[in-house]
CSV table of C-alpha atoms in Angstrom, one decimal:
chain,number,residue,atom,x,y,z
I,1,UNK,CA,142.1,87.7,74.6
I,2,UNK,CA,141.3,90.5,72.1
I,3,UNK,CA,140.1,93.7,73.8
I,4,UNK,CA,136.7,93.6,72.1
I,5,UNK,CA,136.1,90.1,73.5
I,6,UNK,CA,137.3,91.2,77.0
I,7,UNK,CA,134.8,94.0,77.0
I,8,UNK,CA,132.0,91.7,75.7
I,9,UNK,CA,132.8,89.4,78.6
I,10,UNK,CA,132.8,92.3,81.0
I,11,UNK,CA,129.5,93.6,79.8
I,12,UNK,CA,127.9,90.1,80.2
I,13,UNK,CA,129.3,89.8,83.7
I,14,UNK,CA,128.1,93.3,84.7
I,15,UNK,CA,124.7,92.7,83.3
I,16,UNK,CA,124.4,89.6,85.5
I,17,UNK,CA,125.7,91.6,88.4
I,18,UNK,CA,123.0,94.2,87.8
I,19,UNK,CA,120.3,91.6,87.9
I,20,UNK,CA,121.6,89.7,91.0
I,21,UNK,CA,122.7,92.8,93.0
I,22,UNK,CA,120.3,95.7,92.4
I,23,UNK,CA,121.5,97.5,95.6
I,24,UNK,CA,125.0,98.0,94.1
I,25,UNK,CA,123.8,100.7,91.8
I,26,UNK,CA,122.3,102.7,94.7
I,27,UNK,CA,125.6,102.5,96.5
I,28,UNK,CA,127.4,103.9,93.5
I,29,UNK,CA,125.4,107.1,93.7
I,30,UNK,CA,127.7,108.3,96.6
I,31,UNK,CA,130.3,109.6,94.2
I,32,UNK,CA,134.0,109.8,94.8
I,33,UNK,CA,135.3,113.0,96.4
I,34,UNK,CA,138.9,112.0,95.5
I,35,UNK,CA,138.1,111.2,91.9
I,36,UNK,CA,141.0,112.2,89.5
I,37,UNK,CA,139.7,110.5,86.4
I,38,UNK,CA,136.1,111.7,85.8
I,39,UNK,CA,134.1,110.9,82.7
I,40,UNK,CA,131.5,113.7,82.4
I,41,UNK,CA,128.4,113.0,80.5
I,42,UNK,CA,126.2,116.0,79.7
I,43,UNK,CA,127.2,119.5,78.7
I,44,UNK,CA,125.9,121.1,81.8
I,45,UNK,CA,127.6,118.7,84.1
I,46,UNK,CA,130.9,119.3,82.3
I,47,UNK,CA,130.4,123.1,82.5
I,48,UNK,CA,129.7,122.9,86.2
I,49,UNK,CA,132.9,120.8,86.9
I,50,UNK,CA,135.0,123.5,85.1
I,51,UNK,CA,133.2,126.3,87.0
I,52,UNK,CA,134.2,124.5,90.2
I,53,UNK,CA,137.8,124.3,89.2
I,54,UNK,CA,137.7,120.5,88.5
I,55,UNK,CA,138.2,120.6,84.8
I,56,UNK,CA,141.7,119.0,85.1
I,57,UNK,CA,140.1,116.0,86.7
I,58,UNK,CA,138.0,115.2,83.6
I,59,UNK,CA,139.6,112.5,81.4
I,60,UNK,CA,136.7,112.3,78.9
I,61,UNK,CA,133.4,113.9,78.1
I,62,UNK,CA,130.4,113.4,75.8
I,63,UNK,CA,129.7,115.2,72.6
I,64,UNK,CA,127.3,117.7,74.1
I,65,UNK,CA,130.1,119.1,76.3
I,66,UNK,CA,131.2,122.0,74.2
I,67,UNK,CA,131.9,124.6,76.9
I,68,UNK,CA,134.4,125.8,77.9
I,69,UNK,CA,136.5,125.4,74.8
I,70,UNK,CA,139.1,123.4,76.8
I,71,UNK,CA,136.6,120.6,77.2
I,72,UNK,CA,136.8,119.9,73.5
I,73,UNK,CA,140.5,118.8,74.0
I,74,UNK,CA,139.2,115.8,76.1
I,75,UNK,CA,138.4,112.5,74.5
I,76,UNK,CA,134.8,112.2,73.3
I,77,UNK,CA,132.8,109.1,74.5
I,78,UNK,CA,129.9,109.9,72.1
I,79,UNK,CA,126.4,111.4,72.3
I,80,UNK,CA,124.9,111.3,75.8
I,81,UNK,CA,121.9,109.3,74.7
I,82,UNK,CA,123.9,106.8,72.6
I,83,UNK,CA,126.7,105.9,75.0
I,84,UNK,CA,128.9,102.8,74.9
I,85,UNK,CA,129.9,101.1,78.2
I,86,UNK,CA,133.1,99.9,76.4
I,87,UNK,CA,134.0,103.5,75.4
I,88,UNK,CA,133.5,104.9,78.9
I,89,UNK,CA,135.2,102.1,80.9
I,90,UNK,CA,138.2,102.1,78.5
I,91,UNK,CA,139.0,105.6,80.0
I,92,UNK,CA,139.7,103.9,83.3
I,93,UNK,CA,137.5,106.4,85.2
I,94,UNK,CA,137.2,106.5,89.0
I,95,UNK,CA,133.9,108.4,88.7
I,96,UNK,CA,131.2,108.6,86.0
I,97,UNK,CA,129.1,111.8,86.4
I,98,UNK,CA,126.1,112.0,84.1
I,99,UNK,CA,123.0,114.0,83.5
I,100,UNK,CA,119.6,112.4,83.9
I,101,UNK,CA,118.4,111.1,80.5
I,102,UNK,CA,121.7,109.7,79.5
I,103,UNK,CA,121.5,106.3,77.8
I,104,UNK,CA,120.6,103.9,76.4
I,105,UNK,CA,119.2,102.3,79.5
I,106,UNK,CA,121.1,99.0,79.2
I,107,UNK,CA,124.4,100.8,79.0
I,108,UNK,CA,123.6,102.9,82.1
I,109,UNK,CA,122.6,99.7,83.9
I,110,UNK,CA,126.0,98.1,83.0
I,111,UNK,CA,127.9,101.3,84.2
I,112,UNK,CA,126.0,101.4,87.5
I,113,UNK,CA,126.7,97.8,88.1
I,114,UNK,CA,130.4,98.2,87.5
I,115,UNK,CA,132.9,98.9,90.3
I,116,UNK,CA,133.2,102.6,89.1
I,117,UNK,CA,131.2,105.0,91.2
I,118,UNK,CA,128.4,106.7,89.1
I,119,UNK,CA,126.3,109.7,90.0
I,120,UNK,CA,123.3,110.8,87.9
I,121,UNK,CA,122.4,114.4,88.3
I,122,UNK,CA,118.7,115.4,88.0
I,123,UNK,CA,118.2,118.1,85.4
I,124,UNK,CA,114.6,119.5,85.5
I,125,UNK,CA,114.0,122.4,83.1
I,126,UNK,CA,113.7,125.0,85.8
I,127,UNK,CA,115.8,127.9,86.8
I,128,UNK,CA,115.1,127.1,90.5
I,129,UNK,CA,116.7,123.7,90.1
I,130,UNK,CA,120.1,125.0,88.9
I,131,UNK,CA,121.5,125.5,92.4
I,132,UNK,CA,120.7,121.9,93.4
I,133,UNK,CA,122.3,120.7,90.2
I,134,UNK,CA,125.5,122.6,91.0
I,135,UNK,CA,125.5,121.3,94.6
I,136,UNK,CA,124.9,117.7,93.5
I,137,UNK,CA,127.9,117.9,91.2
I,138,UNK,CA,130.0,119.5,94.0
I,139,UNK,CA,129.0,116.8,96.5
I,140,UNK,CA,130.0,114.1,94.0
I,141,UNK,CA,133.5,115.4,93.6
I,142,UNK,CA,134.2,116.7,97.1
I,143,UNK,CA,133.8,120.4,96.3
I,144,UNK,CA,130.8,121.2,98.4
I,145,UNK,CA,131.9,124.7,99.6
I,146,UNK,CA,132.7,125.9,96.1
I,147,UNK,CA,129.4,124.5,94.9
I,148,UNK,CA,127.4,126.3,97.6
I,149,UNK,CA,129.1,129.6,96.7
I,150,UNK,CA,128.5,129.2,93.0
I,151,UNK,CA,124.8,128.1,93.6
I,152,UNK,CA,124.2,131.2,95.8
I,153,UNK,CA,125.7,133.4,93.1
I,154,UNK,CA,123.5,131.9,90.4
I,155,UNK,CA,120.4,132.3,92.6
I,156,UNK,CA,121.2,135.9,93.2
I,157,UNK,CA,121.7,136.6,89.5
I,158,UNK,CA,118.4,134.9,88.7
I,159,UNK,CA,116.6,137.0,91.3
I,160,UNK,CA,118.1,140.2,89.8
I,161,UNK,CA,117.0,139.1,86.3
I,162,UNK,CA,113.5,138.4,87.5
I,163,UNK,CA,113.3,141.9,89.1
I,164,UNK,CA,114.5,143.5,85.9
I,165,UNK,CA,112.2,141.5,83.7
I,166,UNK,CA,109.2,142.4,85.8
I,167,UNK,CA,109.4,145.9,84.3
I,168,UNK,CA,108.2,144.4,81.0
I,169,UNK,CA,104.7,144.2,82.5
I,170,UNK,CA,102.0,143.3,80.0
I,171,UNK,CA,104.2,144.0,76.9
I,172,UNK,CA,105.4,140.4,76.7
I,173,UNK,CA,106.3,139.0,73.3
I,174,UNK,CA,105.3,135.6,72.0
I,175,UNK,CA,108.4,133.6,71.3
I,176,UNK,CA,108.5,130.4,69.3
I,177,UNK,CA,111.6,128.2,69.8
I,178,UNK,CA,112.3,126.3,66.6
I,179,UNK,CA,114.6,123.3,67.2
I,180,UNK,CA,114.8,122.3,63.6
I,181,UNK,CA,113.2,122.7,60.1
I,182,UNK,CA,114.5,119.4,58.7
I,183,UNK,CA,112.5,118.4,55.7
I,184,UNK,CA,110.3,121.4,56.0
I,185,UNK,CA,108.9,120.0,59.3
I,186,UNK,CA,108.9,122.6,62.1
I,187,UNK,CA,110.0,121.1,65.4
I,188,UNK,CA,109.1,123.5,68.2
I,189,UNK,CA,109.3,123.6,72.0
I,190,UNK,CA,106.2,123.3,74.0
I,191,UNK,CA,105.5,123.2,77.8
I,192,UNK,CA,107.9,121.4,80.2
I,193,UNK,CA,111.0,122.2,78.1
I,194,UNK,CA,114.2,124.1,78.7
I,195,UNK,CA,113.3,126.4,75.9
I,196,UNK,CA,109.9,127.3,77.4
I,197,UNK,CA,111.6,127.9,80.7
I,198,UNK,CA,114.2,130.3,79.4
I,199,UNK,CA,111.6,132.2,77.3
I,200,UNK,CA,109.6,132.7,80.5
I,201,UNK,CA,112.7,133.6,82.5
I,202,UNK,CA,113.4,136.3,79.8
I,203,UNK,CA,109.9,137.8,80.1
I,204,UNK,CA,108.5,136.2,77.0
I,205,UNK,CA,105.5,134.0,76.4
I,206,UNK,CA,106.0,130.6,74.8
I,207,UNK,CA,104.0,130.7,71.6
I,208,UNK,CA,103.7,126.8,71.5
I,209,UNK,CA,102.4,126.3,75.0
I,210,UNK,CA,99.5,124.2,73.6
I,211,UNK,CA,101.9,121.3,73.1
I,212,UNK,CA,104.2,119.5,75.6
I,213,UNK,CA,107.9,118.7,74.9
I,214,UNK,CA,109.6,119.1,71.5
I,215,UNK,CA,107.1,118.2,68.8
I,216,UNK,CA,106.4,119.0,65.1
I,217,UNK,CA,103.9,121.7,64.4
I,218,UNK,CA,101.5,121.8,61.4
I,219,UNK,CA,101.4,125.0,59.3
I,220,UNK,CA,98.1,125.8,60.9
I,221,UNK,CA,99.5,125.5,64.4
I,222,UNK,CA,102.4,127.8,63.5
I,223,UNK,CA,100.0,130.4,62.1
I,224,UNK,CA,97.8,130.1,65.2
I,225,UNK,CA,100.8,130.4,67.5
I,226,UNK,CA,101.4,133.9,65.9
I,227,UNK,CA,105.0,134.4,67.2
I,228,UNK,CA,106.4,137.9,67.5
I,229,UNK,CA,109.9,136.4,67.6
I,230,UNK,CA,111.5,133.1,66.4
I,231,UNK,CA,114.3,131.8,68.5
I,232,UNK,CA,116.8,129.3,67.0
I,233,UNK,CA,120.2,127.8,67.7
I,234,UNK,CA,123.0,128.7,65.2
I,235,UNK,CA,125.0,125.5,65.1
I,236,UNK,CA,124.8,121.7,65.7
I,237,UNK,CA,122.7,119.0,64.1
I,238,UNK,CA,119.5,120.9,65.1
I,239,UNK,CA,120.6,124.3,63.7
I,240,UNK,CA,117.9,126.3,62.0
I,241,UNK,CA,118.8,129.6,60.3
I,242,UNK,CA,116.5,132.6,60.1
I,243,UNK,CA,116.4,132.4,56.3
I,244,UNK,CA,115.3,128.8,56.5
I,245,UNK,CA,112.6,129.5,59.0
I,246,UNK,CA,111.1,132.6,57.3
I,247,UNK,CA,111.2,130.9,53.9
I,248,UNK,CA,108.7,128.3,55.1
I,249,UNK,CA,105.0,129.1,54.1
I,250,UNK,CA,103.8,128.7,57.7
I,251,UNK,CA,105.9,131.6,58.9
I,252,UNK,CA,105.3,134.1,56.1
I,253,UNK,CA,102.1,135.4,57.6
I,254,UNK,CA,103.3,135.6,61.2
I,255,UNK,CA,104.2,138.8,63.1
I,256,UNK,CA,107.8,137.5,63.4
I,257,UNK,CA,108.2,137.4,59.6
I,258,UNK,CA,106.6,140.8,59.2
I,259,UNK,CA,109.1,142.4,61.6
I,260,UNK,CA,112.0,140.1,60.6
I,261,UNK,CA,112.6,139.3,64.3
I,262,UNK,CA,114.8,136.2,64.6
I,263,UNK,CA,117.1,135.6,67.6
I,264,UNK,CA,119.8,132.9,67.5
I,265,UNK,CA,121.8,131.8,70.5
I,266,UNK,CA,124.1,128.9,71.3
I,267,UNK,CA,122.2,125.8,72.3
I,268,UNK,CA,124.1,124.8,75.5
I,269,UNK,CA,124.3,128.5,76.6
I,270,UNK,CA,120.6,129.0,76.0
I,271,UNK,CA,119.0,125.8,77.3
I,272,UNK,CA,121.7,124.0,79.2
I,273,UNK,CA,120.5,125.4,82.6
I,274,UNK,CA,123.9,125.6,84.2
I,275,UNK,CA,126.0,128.4,85.7
I,276,UNK,CA,125.6,130.6,82.6
I,277,UNK,CA,121.8,130.5,82.6
I,278,UNK,CA,121.3,133.9,84.3
I,279,UNK,CA,123.5,135.5,81.7
I,280,UNK,CA,121.7,133.7,78.9
I,281,UNK,CA,118.3,134.7,80.2
I,282,UNK,CA,119.5,138.3,80.5
I,283,UNK,CA,120.9,138.3,77.0
I,284,UNK,CA,117.6,136.9,75.6
I,285,UNK,CA,115.6,139.5,77.6
I,286,UNK,CA,117.8,142.3,76.3
I,287,UNK,CA,117.2,141.1,72.7
I,288,UNK,CA,113.5,140.9,73.3
I,289,UNK,CA,113.1,144.2,75.2
I,290,UNK,CA,116.2,146.4,74.5
I,291,UNK,CA,114.6,149.5,75.9
I,292,UNK,CA,113.7,147.8,79.2
I,293,UNK,CA,116.3,145.1,80.0
I,294,UNK,CA,120.0,146.0,79.6
I,295,UNK,CA,122.7,143.4,78.8
C-alpha cells in the first residue's frame, strides 16, 4: 500500500480511537523518561531540551525552533500551528513534546490518540511561569534534577533583574511592540502577550495596553499611544524594520520618531519566555535605561 494511503488509514483509525477512548489522551501526558526520539514542537520547548542536555535526543523540531543553531540541523516538521500528523509520526518518535497552542486541533487530537506519548507544556506569557515550564519539560524526559537546578537559576536571575529595574522608578518609558507593518497595517502587542510581559519585566510601560492580544492599530491609536520607543523583531515573517515603522504617517508625530529610538531583538530570544528570558529582559532594560541598568 502506498505510504500516503497507509497514513490516511492510520489517521482515520486514530480519529476513531480518539472519539471512542477519550481517556487515552490523558494517559499520554505522562511523557517518556527514556525517550530517545523526541519530536519537539515550539521554540521554547526545544531550547529547554538543549539547555537540559537532551538535544541529542531530538529527532525533529518545528520551524519556530531556531535556537540553538544546532537545532536547525534537525528535520523540520512545519510551523507549530500548522502541523501534519503524517509528518510527525513519520519520524517514528517515542515522545512528542509540544507547547500549548500547537495545532490544528484535529492533528493534535490524532497525535494524542496515537500510541506515542505526547506532553503539552503550558506556556503563559509570564516570567513567573518559566520555572514550571522548565520543570514540566524535565519531568517529561526524565531530567527532573537538572530541570529544578535550571529553574532555580532562572528565578534567581529574574529576581536580580527586578531589583535592578526597580531603580528606574517613575522614569519608565512607553514601549510599543510592533509585530508587523504588512500592507501599512500596524500590528501591535496589547495586554496578555509575551511582548507586554517582557516590556514590563524590563521596566517599561506597554504603550498599547488598551488592547488585548496582538491586534492592528489605527493611526489614531498609534498617535494616542505616544510611544517613546518602538520595539521590533529583525527577522522572520513578521519582521518590521525601523525604517519601515518610522516611514508610516502614524509614527511620524510620536516621541519615538522624534528621538529615533527603535530597538530590534530576536523574536524567540525576546518573547520565547524560556531559559534566556532573564538575559533578554536585562538586554532590553539596558537599551531602555543605559544609565541605570547594565548589560
